[in-house]
């Protein structure tokens, strides 16, 4: 059974940076795509970023506009999301997920973490 645990959320001010981490266990991490999604109160879950199992391909949601960077360290079974120039509208619970497909579509991901809260104050 694959388990994902996110770290690094918190309360920051607009313009600040945060780095989220997601540690995976119980599966073949290096063979799976990883994704980050987020969900704000009253809104649907939204795609943030994805990275191919090789680490050579990435994709971002349109709203990211160069502010976020997804990366992975297969030796540590960990995926990261570096978030810069944070805005109040980035406030949400951020989830990491894993699955066999490099995809922006949440149903393609089989396993999900419990989420970590990111709050950006203005």
PDB file of C-alpha atoms in Angstrom:
ATOM      1  CA  UNK A   1       0.000   0.000   0.000  1.00  0.00           C
ATOM      2  CA  UNK A   2       1.454   3.330  -1.074  1.00  0.00           C
ATOM      3  CA  UNK A   3       1.478   6.064   1.527  1.00  0.00           C
ATOM      4  CA  UNK A   4       2.123   9.743   0.876  1.00  0.00           C
ATOM      5  CA  UNK A   5       2.813  12.323   3.559  1.00  0.00           C
ATOM      6  CA  UNK A   6       3.055  16.030   2.825  1.00  0.00           C
ATOM      7  CA  UNK A   7       5.165  18.497   4.805  1.00  0.00           C
ATOM      8  CA  UNK A   8       5.921  22.173   4.673  1.00  0.00           C
ATOM      9  CA  UNK A   9       2.611  23.989   4.712  1.00  0.00           C
ATOM     10  CA  UNK A  10       2.049  27.009   6.888  1.00  0.00           C
ATOM     11  CA  UNK A  11       1.053  30.634   7.166  1.00  0.00           C
ATOM     12  CA  UNK A  12       3.038  33.124   5.097  1.00  0.00           C
ATOM     13  CA  UNK A  13       2.622  36.619   3.758  1.00  0.00           C
ATOM     14  CA  UNK A  14       1.992  37.555   0.154  1.00  0.00           C
ATOM     15  CA  UNK A  15       5.230  37.485  -1.806  1.00  0.00           C
ATOM     16  CA  UNK A  16       6.852  34.874   0.430  1.00  0.00           C
ATOM     17  CA  UNK A  17       8.011  31.412  -0.569  1.00  0.00           C
ATOM     18  CA  UNK A  18       7.289  27.921   0.718  1.00  0.00           C
ATOM     19  CA  UNK A  19       8.601  24.514  -0.219  1.00  0.00           C
ATOM     20  CA  UNK A  20       6.263  21.583   0.153  1.00  0.00           C
ATOM     21  CA  UNK A  21       7.598  18.053   0.382  1.00  0.00           C
ATOM     22  CA  UNK A  22       5.825  14.760  -0.118  1.00  0.00           C
ATOM     23  CA  UNK A  23       7.441  11.555   1.099  1.00  0.00           C
ATOM     24  CA  UNK A  24       6.304   8.278  -0.418  1.00  0.00           C
ATOM     25  CA  UNK A  25       6.546   4.791   0.973  1.00  0.00           C
ATOM     26  CA  UNK A  26       5.230   1.329   0.195  1.00  0.00           C
ATOM     27  CA  UNK A  27       5.533   1.440  -3.586  1.00  0.00           C
ATOM     28  CA  UNK A  28       7.858   1.845  -6.526  1.00  0.00           C
ATOM     29  CA  UNK A  29       8.121   5.614  -6.321  1.00  0.00           C
ATOM     30  CA  UNK A  30      10.658   5.972  -9.096  1.00  0.00           C
ATOM     31  CA  UNK A  31       8.312   4.367 -11.649  1.00  0.00           C
ATOM     32  CA  UNK A  32       5.310   6.595 -11.023  1.00  0.00           C
ATOM     33  CA  UNK A  33       4.317  10.116 -11.952  1.00  0.00           C
ATOM     34  CA  UNK A  34       3.736  12.551  -9.122  1.00  0.00           C
ATOM     35  CA  UNK A  35       1.330  15.412  -8.964  1.00  0.00           C
ATOM     36  CA  UNK A  36       0.310  18.281  -6.737  1.00  0.00           C
ATOM     37  CA  UNK A  37      -3.288  19.434  -6.487  1.00  0.00           C
ATOM     38  CA  UNK A  38      -4.956  21.972  -4.270  1.00  0.00           C
ATOM     39  CA  UNK A  39      -8.413  22.668  -2.943  1.00  0.00           C
ATOM     40  CA  UNK A  40      -9.630  25.923  -1.490  1.00  0.00           C
ATOM     41  CA  UNK A  41     -12.782  26.150   0.649  1.00  0.00           C
ATOM     42  CA  UNK A  42     -15.887  25.976  -1.507  1.00  0.00           C
ATOM     43  CA  UNK A  43     -13.913  25.217  -4.657  1.00  0.00           C
ATOM     44  CA  UNK A  44     -13.144  22.103  -6.647  1.00  0.00           C
ATOM     45  CA  UNK A  45      -9.798  20.386  -6.490  1.00  0.00           C
ATOM     46  CA  UNK A  46      -7.383  22.055  -8.913  1.00  0.00           C
ATOM     47  CA  UNK A  47      -4.320  20.754 -10.712  1.00  0.00           C
ATOM     48  CA  UNK A  48      -1.090  22.480  -9.687  1.00  0.00           C
ATOM     49  CA  UNK A  49       1.839  20.545 -11.143  1.00  0.00           C
ATOM     50  CA  UNK A  50       2.955  17.125 -12.293  1.00  0.00           C
ATOM     51  CA  UNK A  51       6.295  15.453 -12.909  1.00  0.00           C
ATOM     52  CA  UNK A  52       7.070  12.379 -14.981  1.00  0.00           C
ATOM     53  CA  UNK A  53       8.666   9.416 -13.239  1.00  0.00           C
ATOM     54  CA  UNK A  54      11.953  10.235 -14.979  1.00  0.00           C
ATOM     55  CA  UNK A  55      11.882  13.805 -13.705  1.00  0.00           C
ATOM     56  CA  UNK A  56      12.486  15.087 -17.229  1.00  0.00           C
ATOM     57  CA  UNK A  57       8.955  16.274 -17.952  1.00  0.00           C
ATOM     58  CA  UNK A  58       6.865  18.669 -15.920  1.00  0.00           C
ATOM     59  CA  UNK A  59       3.541  20.417 -16.398  1.00  0.00           C
ATOM     60  CA  UNK A  60       1.871  23.228 -14.485  1.00  0.00           C
ATOM     61  CA  UNK A  61      -1.541  24.691 -14.034  1.00  0.00           C
ATOM     62  CA  UNK A  62      -2.145  27.894 -15.958  1.00  0.00           C
ATOM     63  CA  UNK A  63      -2.325  29.972 -12.803  1.00  0.00           C
ATOM     64  CA  UNK A  64       1.240  29.054 -11.796  1.00  0.00           C
ATOM     65  CA  UNK A  65       2.819  31.376 -14.391  1.00  0.00           C
ATOM     66  CA  UNK A  66       6.389  30.474 -13.510  1.00  0.00           C
ATOM     67  CA  UNK A  67       6.019  30.880  -9.752  1.00  0.00           C
ATOM     68  CA  UNK A  68       6.111  27.196  -8.776  1.00  0.00           C
ATOM     69  CA  UNK A  69       8.614  24.440  -9.520  1.00  0.00           C
ATOM     70  CA  UNK A  70       8.006  20.729  -9.082  1.00  0.00           C
ATOM     71  CA  UNK A  71      10.950  18.382  -8.653  1.00  0.00           C
ATOM     72  CA  UNK A  72      11.638  14.910  -7.359  1.00  0.00           C
ATOM     73  CA  UNK A  73      14.413  12.955  -5.738  1.00  0.00           C
ATOM     74  CA  UNK A  74      13.872   9.291  -6.508  1.00  0.00           C
ATOM     75  CA  UNK A  75      16.663   8.259  -4.164  1.00  0.00           C
ATOM     76  CA  UNK A  76      14.712   9.833  -1.289  1.00  0.00           C
ATOM     77  CA  UNK A  77      11.233   8.883  -2.575  1.00  0.00           C
ATOM     78  CA  UNK A  78      10.292  12.527  -2.268  1.00  0.00           C
ATOM     79  CA  UNK A  79       8.648  15.109  -4.514  1.00  0.00           C
ATOM     80  CA  UNK A  80       8.870  18.826  -3.887  1.00  0.00           C
ATOM     81  CA  UNK A  81       6.864  21.883  -4.787  1.00  0.00           C
ATOM     82  CA  UNK A  82       8.772  25.135  -4.520  1.00  0.00           C
ATOM     83  CA  UNK A  83       6.301  28.005  -4.410  1.00  0.00           C
ATOM     84  CA  UNK A  84       7.513  31.563  -4.860  1.00  0.00           C
ATOM     85  CA  UNK A  85       5.712  34.892  -5.017  1.00  0.00           C
ATOM     86  CA  UNK A  86       2.763  33.469  -3.151  1.00  0.00           C
ATOM     87  CA  UNK A  87      -0.570  35.222  -3.388  1.00  0.00           C
ATOM     88  CA  UNK A  88      -3.611  35.155  -1.084  1.00  0.00           C
ATOM     89  CA  UNK A  89      -5.469  33.225  -3.799  1.00  0.00           C
ATOM     90  CA  UNK A  90      -2.934  30.409  -3.409  1.00  0.00           C
ATOM     91  CA  UNK A  91      -4.481  29.663  -0.016  1.00  0.00           C
ATOM     92  CA  UNK A  92      -5.664  26.049  -0.083  1.00  0.00           C
ATOM     93  CA  UNK A  93      -4.994  22.546   1.126  1.00  0.00           C
ATOM     94  CA  UNK A  94      -2.260  21.098  -1.068  1.00  0.00           C
ATOM     95  CA  UNK A  95      -2.258  17.389  -1.857  1.00  0.00           C
ATOM     96  CA  UNK A  96       0.360  15.230  -3.479  1.00  0.00           C
ATOM     97  CA  UNK A  97      -0.668  12.215  -5.485  1.00  0.00           C
ATOM     98  CA  UNK A  98       0.912   9.396  -7.427  1.00  0.00           C
ATOM     99  CA  UNK A  99      -0.116   7.221 -10.325  1.00  0.00           C
ATOM    100  CA  UNK A 100       1.142   5.499 -13.455  1.00  0.00           C
ATOM    101  CA  UNK A 101       0.137   8.337 -15.791  1.00  0.00           C
ATOM    102  CA  UNK A 102       1.809  11.700 -16.225  1.00  0.00           C
ATOM    103  CA  UNK A 103      -1.410  13.649 -16.140  1.00  0.00           C
ATOM    104  CA  UNK A 104      -3.220  16.811 -15.080  1.00  0.00           C
ATOM    105  CA  UNK A 105      -6.407  14.843 -14.351  1.00  0.00           C
ATOM    106  CA  UNK A 106      -6.965  13.816 -10.753  1.00  0.00           C
ATOM    107  CA  UNK A 107      -8.739  10.492 -11.550  1.00  0.00           C
ATOM    108  CA  UNK A 108      -5.473   9.304 -13.108  1.00  0.00           C
ATOM    109  CA  UNK A 109      -3.841   9.361  -9.686  1.00  0.00           C
ATOM    110  CA  UNK A 110      -4.296   6.286  -7.510  1.00  0.00           C
ATOM    111  CA  UNK A 111      -2.892   7.376  -4.152  1.00  0.00           C
ATOM    112  CA  UNK A 112      -3.217  10.647  -2.286  1.00  0.00           C
ATOM    113  CA  UNK A 113      -1.683  12.247   0.765  1.00  0.00           C
ATOM    114  CA  UNK A 114      -3.703  13.769   3.571  1.00  0.00           C
ATOM    115  CA  UNK A 115      -2.932  17.324   2.490  1.00  0.00           C
ATOM    116  CA  UNK A 116      -1.108  20.254   4.010  1.00  0.00           C
ATOM    117  CA  UNK A 117      -2.612  23.689   4.582  1.00  0.00           C
ATOM    118  CA  UNK A 118      -1.051  26.706   2.916  1.00  0.00           C
ATOM    119  CA  UNK A 119      -2.381  30.076   3.983  1.00  0.00           C
ATOM    120  CA  UNK A 120      -1.176  33.282   2.377  1.00  0.00           C
ATOM    121  CA  UNK A 121      -2.096  36.521   4.096  1.00  0.00           C
ATOM    122  CA  UNK A 122      -2.293  39.845   2.278  1.00  0.00           C
TER     123      UNK A 122
END
